[in-house]
Amino acid sequence: MNDLDKFIKDAVNGDVRAFEQIYKASASFVYNVAWSMLRNEHDAQEATQEVFMKVYKELKNFRFASSFKTWVYRITVNHVLNVRKSQSRYKNHEVMVEDENVIDHISDHKEQNKEDEQEMIMKMLDILDPQQKMCMVLRHLEGLSYQQVAEVTRMNLNTVRTHLKRSRELLIKKFPRKEVIEHEM
Amino acid sequence: MKCEDMRNLLLTDYLDGELDAERRFQVEVHLKSCYQCKDFFAEVKTQIKNPLDNYEVKKVPDSIWLNIKERIEEQQARAFNISEKINSWLWGWKPALTLALTLIIFVGVFFINNVKISSKAIDKTDTTVYLVDNEEDVAGFGTNIENYFL
Ligand SMILES: [Zn+2]
């Protein structure tokens, strides 16, 4: 029995410290996926709590059939996409991100601090629809392979590939390299 | 391979390291000979891949675990309270249960005794039921049962 199996068993029996170890192993994934997709601190924190309360509640039904991480990641993706649906303010998010300067800021590393740069990257991703964005976040921020993204989102492998392709086409179109624009002009 | 097919790979499997060695080699050969594809790939890397790959994930605030812990402990306390209530309910009924048990023993003893007596002849006036206190109640109850069986 490995550590994780033991933590799961102990947590099912009500050991909060064992559940803390489980939490620590995937909290960064859950919180960062929630934060990137929901784009505000309060919703991200709340989503993270809800995901782990679900994990805690369902832990006794977890049958080790799928890997534990995949199971937690699936709960996360599912929950975050549902919250996102209920966030009405995102309905017109594309209008919000018409900021022409976004990519100039990203290219111009010297003139900004790290935090601004991070925010600019997030603003870039805001132009994508939720499914596309989820694939991009899982691939780039969490480093998941196509196979893993497919498992976690329950999408077909080719659907994942298509989402990534469309996302990148859109991003290049919207935020082309500065020199290219100057060249074309 | 046509440039269009090449760009599909440059935007997906090649960029993400999902190609096997042979196909990767094909792409690299093309990139060496085709300036447009090479330039396109450079743009995808500088505008998308590099900024996103360099994105630093956020540190998880400590307050999240503290809230989860609090909620779990609340749930556990609630579950404990329910079992406590069942327990205290049972214990609350303890005098009643003791009384019932006492009654059963009394009834049993009287029944056995009366069966012995009734094997001789018995006066029917003994069936009078007294409801003054427990012991007489039991006695009356006992004789009623006796009558029933007789
Ligand atoms: Zn080409």
Short mmCIF file of C-alpha atoms and ligand atoms in Angstrom, two decimals:
data_model
loop_
_atom_site.label_atom_id
_atom_site.label_comp_id
_atom_site.label_asym_id
_atom_site.label_seq_id
_atom_site.Cartn_x
_atom_site.Cartn_y
_atom_site.Cartn_z
CA MET A 1 0.00 0.00 0.00
CA ASN A 2 1.58 3.32 -1.01
CA ASP A 3 1.30 6.56 0.97
CA LEU A 4 -1.63 7.89 -1.03
CA ASP A 5 -3.65 4.69 -0.57
CA LYS A 6 -3.01 4.90 3.15
CA PHE A 7 -3.99 8.59 3.29
CA ILE A 8 -7.20 7.80 1.41
CA LYS A 9 -8.04 4.94 3.77
CA ASP A 10 -7.32 7.06 6.86
CA ALA A 11 -9.21 10.06 5.49
CA VAL A 12 -12.28 7.88 4.83
CA ASN A 13 -12.12 6.92 8.50
CA GLY A 14 -12.27 10.60 9.44
CA ASP A 15 -8.56 11.43 9.80
CA VAL A 16 -8.38 15.13 8.85
CA ARG A 17 -4.57 15.13 8.78
CA ALA A 18 -4.57 12.34 6.20
CA PHE A 19 -6.99 14.39 4.12
CA GLU A 20 -4.65 17.36 4.43
CA GLN A 21 -1.94 15.32 2.69
CA ILE A 22 -4.37 14.51 -0.11
CA TYR A 23 -5.26 18.19 -0.33
CA LYS A 24 -1.61 19.25 -0.50
CA ALA A 25 -0.94 16.87 -3.39
CA SER A 26 -3.51 18.50 -5.68
CA ALA A 27 -4.44 21.89 -4.21
CA SER A 28 -2.19 23.81 -6.60
CA PHE A 29 -3.81 22.19 -9.63
CA VAL A 30 -7.35 22.78 -8.37
CA TYR A 31 -6.74 26.38 -7.32
CA ASN A 32 -4.84 27.40 -10.45
CA VAL A 33 -7.31 25.83 -12.85
CA ALA A 34 -10.11 27.54 -10.94
CA TRP A 35 -8.26 30.86 -10.89
CA SER A 36 -7.40 30.83 -14.60
CA MET A 37 -10.90 29.86 -15.62
CA LEU A 38 -12.90 32.02 -13.21
CA ARG A 39 -10.52 34.99 -13.09
CA ASN A 40 -11.23 36.22 -9.63
CA GLU A 41 -9.83 35.36 -6.27
CA HIS A 42 -13.11 34.87 -4.43
CA ASP A 43 -14.60 32.45 -6.97
CA ALA A 44 -11.32 30.55 -7.23
CA GLN A 45 -11.11 30.06 -3.47
CA GLU A 46 -14.72 29.03 -3.23
CA ALA A 47 -14.39 26.59 -6.15
CA THR A 48 -11.30 25.04 -4.58
CA GLN A 49 -13.16 24.50 -1.32
CA GLU A 50 -16.16 23.01 -3.08
CA VAL A 51 -13.98 20.63 -5.10
CA PHE A 52 -12.26 19.31 -1.98
CA MET A 53 -15.52 18.99 -0.08
CA LYS A 54 -16.79 16.87 -2.99
CA VAL A 55 -13.59 14.83 -2.94
CA TYR A 56 -13.99 14.32 0.81
CA LYS A 57 -17.62 13.31 0.45
CA GLU A 58 -16.98 10.90 -2.43
CA LEU A 59 -13.72 9.51 -1.09
CA LYS A 60 -15.35 6.40 0.33
CA ASN A 61 -16.76 5.62 -3.12
CA PHE A 62 -13.41 6.01 -4.86
CA ARG A 63 -12.57 2.56 -6.19
CA PHE A 64 -8.96 3.05 -7.33
CA ALA A 65 -10.14 2.16 -10.83
CA SER A 66 -8.89 5.43 -12.26
CA SER A 67 -5.84 7.15 -10.88
CA PHE A 68 -6.64 9.33 -7.92
CA LYS A 69 -5.22 12.47 -9.51
CA THR A 70 -7.24 11.98 -12.67
CA TRP A 71 -10.33 11.59 -10.51
CA VAL A 72 -9.65 14.83 -8.57
CA TYR A 73 -8.79 16.69 -11.79
CA ARG A 74 -12.05 15.54 -13.38
CA ILE A 75 -14.07 16.81 -10.43
CA THR A 76 -12.18 20.11 -10.74
CA VAL A 77 -12.74 20.56 -14.49
CA ASN A 78 -16.39 19.66 -14.15
CA HIS A 79 -17.01 21.97 -11.20
CA VAL A 80 -15.08 24.92 -12.63
CA LEU A 81 -16.87 24.71 -16.00
CA ASN A 82 -20.20 24.64 -14.17
CA VAL A 83 -19.32 27.70 -12.08
CA ARG A 84 -18.11 29.42 -15.22
CA LYS A 85 -21.49 28.81 -16.84
CA SER A 86 -23.19 30.55 -13.95
CA GLN A 87 -20.84 33.54 -14.07
CA SER A 88 -23.03 35.76 -16.19
CA ARG A 89 -20.42 38.48 -16.35
CA TYR A 90 -18.38 36.27 -18.68
CA LYS A 91 -21.09 36.21 -21.29
CA ASN A 92 -19.59 39.22 -23.00
CA HIS A 93 -16.01 38.69 -21.93
CA GLU A 94 -14.67 39.02 -25.48
CA VAL A 95 -15.75 42.63 -25.55
CA MET A 96 -13.89 43.21 -22.32
CA VAL A 97 -10.58 42.09 -23.78
CA GLU A 98 -10.41 44.29 -26.83
CA ASP A 99 -7.28 45.80 -25.31
CA GLU A 100 -4.95 46.26 -28.25
CA ASN A 101 -2.02 46.74 -25.94
CA VAL A 102 -2.15 43.31 -24.40
CA ILE A 103 0.38 41.66 -26.66
CA ASP A 104 2.65 44.71 -26.82
CA HIS A 105 2.96 44.45 -23.07
CA ILE A 106 3.77 40.78 -23.25
CA SER A 107 6.47 41.32 -25.88
CA ASP A 108 7.92 44.26 -24.02
CA HIS A 109 9.27 42.49 -20.95
CA LYS A 110 11.46 45.28 -19.63
CA GLU A 111 8.70 47.80 -19.09
CA GLN A 112 6.57 45.81 -16.71
CA ASN A 113 6.77 43.77 -13.59
CA LYS A 114 6.15 40.09 -13.37
CA GLU A 115 2.64 40.49 -12.00
CA ASP A 116 1.48 42.65 -14.91
CA GLU A 117 2.99 40.19 -17.32
CA GLN A 118 1.11 37.32 -15.70
CA GLU A 119 -2.11 39.30 -15.87
CA MET A 120 -1.55 40.05 -19.56
CA ILE A 121 -1.14 36.36 -20.32
CA MET A 122 -4.42 35.65 -18.55
CA LYS A 123 -6.12 38.43 -20.50
CA MET A 124 -4.94 36.81 -23.70
CA LEU A 125 -6.63 33.55 -22.75
CA ASP A 126 -9.85 35.36 -21.91
CA ILE A 127 -10.70 35.64 -25.60
CA LEU A 128 -11.09 31.85 -25.82
CA ASP A 129 -14.30 29.99 -25.11
CA PRO A 130 -14.36 27.90 -21.90
CA GLN A 131 -13.60 24.54 -23.56
CA GLN A 132 -10.71 25.97 -25.56
CA LYS A 133 -9.36 27.81 -22.58
CA MET A 134 -9.59 24.73 -20.36
CA CYS A 135 -7.49 22.76 -22.86
CA MET A 136 -4.91 25.56 -23.05
CA VAL A 137 -4.70 25.89 -19.27
CA LEU A 138 -4.31 22.15 -18.76
CA ARG A 139 -1.71 21.91 -21.50
CA HIS A 140 0.43 25.00 -20.84
CA LEU A 141 -0.07 25.84 -17.16
CA GLU A 142 -0.39 22.32 -15.82
CA GLY A 143 1.75 20.55 -18.41
CA LEU A 144 -0.71 17.74 -19.17
CA SER A 145 -0.23 15.61 -22.29
CA TYR A 146 -2.99 15.31 -24.93
CA GLN A 147 -3.96 11.94 -23.47
CA GLN A 148 -4.19 13.40 -19.96
CA VAL A 149 -6.19 16.43 -21.11
CA ALA A 150 -8.59 14.06 -22.88
CA GLU A 151 -9.02 11.92 -19.75
CA VAL A 152 -9.53 14.84 -17.42
CA THR A 153 -12.00 16.71 -19.65
CA ARG A 154 -13.64 13.50 -20.94
CA MET A 155 -13.09 14.80 -24.45
CA ASN A 156 -11.99 12.81 -27.43
CA LEU A 157 -8.25 13.13 -28.18
CA ASN A 158 -8.95 14.76 -31.52
CA THR A 159 -11.32 17.24 -29.91
CA VAL A 160 -8.53 18.27 -27.55
CA ARG A 161 -6.18 18.70 -30.51
CA THR A 162 -8.78 20.77 -32.37
CA HIS A 163 -9.40 23.01 -29.34
CA LEU A 164 -5.67 23.67 -28.99
CA LYS A 165 -5.27 24.38 -32.69
CA ARG A 166 -8.22 26.78 -32.80
CA SER A 167 -7.06 28.53 -29.64
CA ARG A 168 -3.60 29.13 -31.05
CA GLU A 169 -4.92 30.28 -34.40
CA LEU A 170 -7.20 32.74 -32.63
CA LEU A 171 -4.43 34.01 -30.37
CA ILE A 172 -1.99 34.51 -33.26
CA LYS A 173 -4.65 36.33 -35.22
CA LYS A 174 -5.58 38.56 -32.33
CA PHE A 175 -2.10 39.09 -30.96
CA PRO A 176 0.36 38.90 -33.83
CA ARG A 177 4.03 39.60 -33.39
CA LYS A 178 4.75 43.32 -33.35
CA GLU A 179 7.38 43.22 -36.11
CA VAL A 180 4.93 41.43 -38.38
CA ILE A 181 2.40 44.25 -38.08
CA GLU A 182 5.07 46.84 -38.82
CA HIS A 183 6.27 44.80 -41.76
CA GLU A 184 2.79 44.54 -43.20
CA MET A 185 2.19 48.25 -42.72
CA MET B 1 4.30 17.52 -46.95
CA LYS B 2 2.33 20.63 -47.88
CA CYS B 3 2.82 23.83 -45.89
CA GLU B 4 -0.80 23.71 -44.75
CA ASP B 5 -0.43 20.22 -43.25
CA MET B 6 2.85 21.33 -41.79
CA ARG B 7 1.24 24.27 -40.02
CA ASN B 8 -1.37 22.04 -38.45
CA LEU B 9 1.43 20.05 -36.89
CA LEU B 10 3.33 23.18 -35.92
CA LEU B 11 0.24 24.45 -34.08
CA THR B 12 -0.41 21.20 -32.28
CA ASP B 13 1.56 17.94 -32.03
CA TYR B 14 4.96 19.34 -32.98
CA LEU B 15 4.62 22.31 -30.61
CA ASP B 16 3.44 20.07 -27.78
CA GLY B 17 6.04 17.33 -28.25
CA GLU B 18 3.44 14.74 -29.16
CA LEU B 19 5.10 13.50 -32.37
CA ASP B 20 7.14 10.33 -32.69
CA ALA B 21 10.79 10.67 -33.78
CA GLU B 22 10.14 9.97 -37.44
CA ARG B 23 7.42 12.58 -37.90
CA ARG B 24 9.35 15.08 -35.84
CA PHE B 25 12.27 14.60 -38.19
CA GLN B 26 10.02 15.23 -41.22
CA VAL B 27 8.84 18.50 -39.71
CA GLU B 28 12.38 19.60 -38.93
CA VAL B 29 13.53 18.87 -42.46
CA HIS B 30 10.69 21.02 -43.78
CA LEU B 31 11.44 23.84 -41.36
CA LYS B 32 15.03 23.97 -42.62
CA SER B 33 13.93 24.44 -46.19
CA CYS B 34 10.76 26.55 -45.82
CA TYR B 35 11.21 30.09 -44.60
CA GLN B 36 7.47 30.81 -44.24
CA CYS B 37 6.82 27.81 -42.01
CA LYS B 38 9.93 28.55 -40.01
CA ASP B 39 8.78 32.12 -39.45
CA PHE B 40 5.26 31.00 -38.61
CA PHE B 41 6.58 28.57 -36.00
CA ALA B 42 8.84 31.24 -34.50
CA GLU B 43 5.80 33.48 -34.06
CA VAL B 44 3.74 30.73 -32.43
CA LYS B 45 6.57 30.14 -30.00
CA THR B 46 7.24 33.76 -29.03
CA GLN B 47 3.59 34.86 -28.93
CA ILE B 48 1.94 31.83 -27.38
CA LYS B 49 4.07 28.96 -26.20
CA ASN B 50 6.81 30.85 -24.38
CA PRO B 51 4.63 33.32 -22.43
CA LEU B 52 2.23 30.54 -21.40
CA ASP B 53 4.95 28.06 -20.48
CA ASN B 54 6.66 30.73 -18.39
CA TYR B 55 3.46 31.60 -16.58
CA GLU B 56 4.03 31.06 -12.88
CA VAL B 57 1.15 29.30 -11.20
CA LYS B 58 -0.25 31.07 -8.16
CA LYS B 59 0.53 30.02 -4.63
CA VAL B 60 -2.50 28.52 -2.91
CA PRO B 61 -3.68 30.78 -0.03
CA ASP B 62 -3.49 29.03 3.38
CA SER B 63 -7.01 30.16 4.22
CA ILE B 64 -8.46 27.62 1.76
CA TRP B 65 -7.26 24.60 3.70
CA LEU B 66 -8.30 26.18 6.99
CA ASN B 67 -11.84 26.65 5.66
CA ILE B 68 -12.00 23.10 4.33
CA LYS B 69 -10.70 21.74 7.63
CA GLU B 70 -13.30 23.75 9.53
CA ARG B 71 -16.11 22.46 7.32
CA ILE B 72 -14.99 18.85 7.66
CA GLU B 73 -14.70 19.16 11.43
CA GLU B 74 -18.17 20.73 11.56
CA GLN B 75 -19.55 17.81 9.57
CA GLN B 76 -17.84 15.35 11.85
CA ALA B 77 -19.19 17.14 14.93
CA ARG B 78 -22.69 17.06 13.47
CA ALA B 79 -22.42 13.33 12.73
CA PHE B 80 -21.12 12.80 16.28
CA ASN B 81 -24.03 14.81 17.71
CA ILE B 82 -26.54 12.61 15.91
CA SER B 83 -25.06 9.44 17.41
CA GLU B 84 -24.92 11.27 20.76
CA LYS B 85 -28.62 12.05 20.47
CA ILE B 86 -29.49 8.44 19.73
CA ASN B 87 -27.39 7.41 22.71
CA SER B 88 -28.89 9.94 25.07
CA TRP B 89 -32.36 9.05 23.84
CA LEU B 90 -31.70 5.42 24.71
CA TRP B 91 -30.21 6.40 28.09
CA GLY B 92 -33.14 8.73 28.72
CA TRP B 93 -35.43 5.74 28.42
CA LYS B 94 -33.27 3.71 30.76
CA PRO B 95 -35.66 3.95 33.80
CA ALA B 96 -38.56 2.94 31.60
CA LEU B 97 -36.59 0.05 30.15
CA THR B 98 -35.54 -1.05 33.65
CA LEU B 99 -39.16 -0.90 34.77
CA ALA B 100 -40.30 -2.95 31.80
CA LEU B 101 -37.61 -5.53 32.51
CA THR B 102 -38.64 -5.64 36.18
CA LEU B 103 -42.25 -6.15 35.16
CA ILE B 104 -41.33 -9.01 32.87
CA ILE B 105 -39.37 -10.71 35.67
CA PHE B 106 -42.26 -10.22 38.12
CA VAL B 107 -44.75 -11.54 35.64
CA GLY B 108 -42.50 -14.50 34.96
CA VAL B 109 -42.09 -15.30 38.67
CA PHE B 110 -45.81 -14.93 39.39
CA PHE B 111 -46.73 -16.96 36.41
CA ILE B 112 -44.48 -19.83 37.49
CA ASN B 113 -45.75 -19.61 41.09
CA ASN B 114 -49.41 -19.40 40.03
CA VAL B 115 -49.04 -22.30 37.69
CA LYS B 116 -47.87 -24.28 40.72
CA ILE B 117 -50.82 -22.96 42.79
CA SER B 118 -53.33 -23.45 40.04
CA SER B 119 -52.38 -27.07 39.83
CA LYS B 120 -54.27 -27.13 43.15
CA ALA B 121 -57.74 -25.49 43.09
CA ILE B 122 -57.87 -21.65 43.10
CA ASP B 123 -60.49 -19.12 44.17
CA LYS B 124 -61.70 -16.85 41.34
CA THR B 125 -61.93 -13.82 43.72
CA ASP B 126 -58.12 -13.65 43.56
CA THR B 127 -58.41 -12.10 40.12
CA THR B 128 -59.17 -8.64 41.65
CA VAL B 129 -56.92 -6.07 39.98
CA TYR B 130 -55.25 -3.45 42.18
CA LEU B 131 -53.94 -0.36 40.42
CA VAL B 132 -52.57 1.38 43.51
CA ASP B 133 -48.85 0.84 42.86
CA ASN B 134 -46.48 -1.09 40.72
CA GLU B 135 -46.25 -4.21 42.79
CA GLU B 136 -50.01 -4.66 43.01
CA ASP B 137 -50.32 -3.79 39.35
CA VAL B 138 -47.87 -6.55 38.60
CA ALA B 139 -49.78 -8.91 40.88
CA GLY B 140 -53.05 -8.10 39.14
CA PHE B 141 -51.43 -8.39 35.78
CA GLY B 142 -50.01 -11.73 36.79
CA THR B 143 -53.36 -13.12 37.83
CA ASN B 144 -55.00 -11.82 34.65
CA ILE B 145 -52.48 -13.63 32.57
CA GLU B 146 -53.07 -16.65 34.71
CA ASN B 147 -56.82 -16.38 34.00
CA TYR B 148 -56.14 -16.01 30.37
CA PHE B 149 -54.12 -19.19 30.35
CA LEU B 150 -56.64 -21.01 32.46
ZN ZN C 1 6.28 25.34 -45.38
#
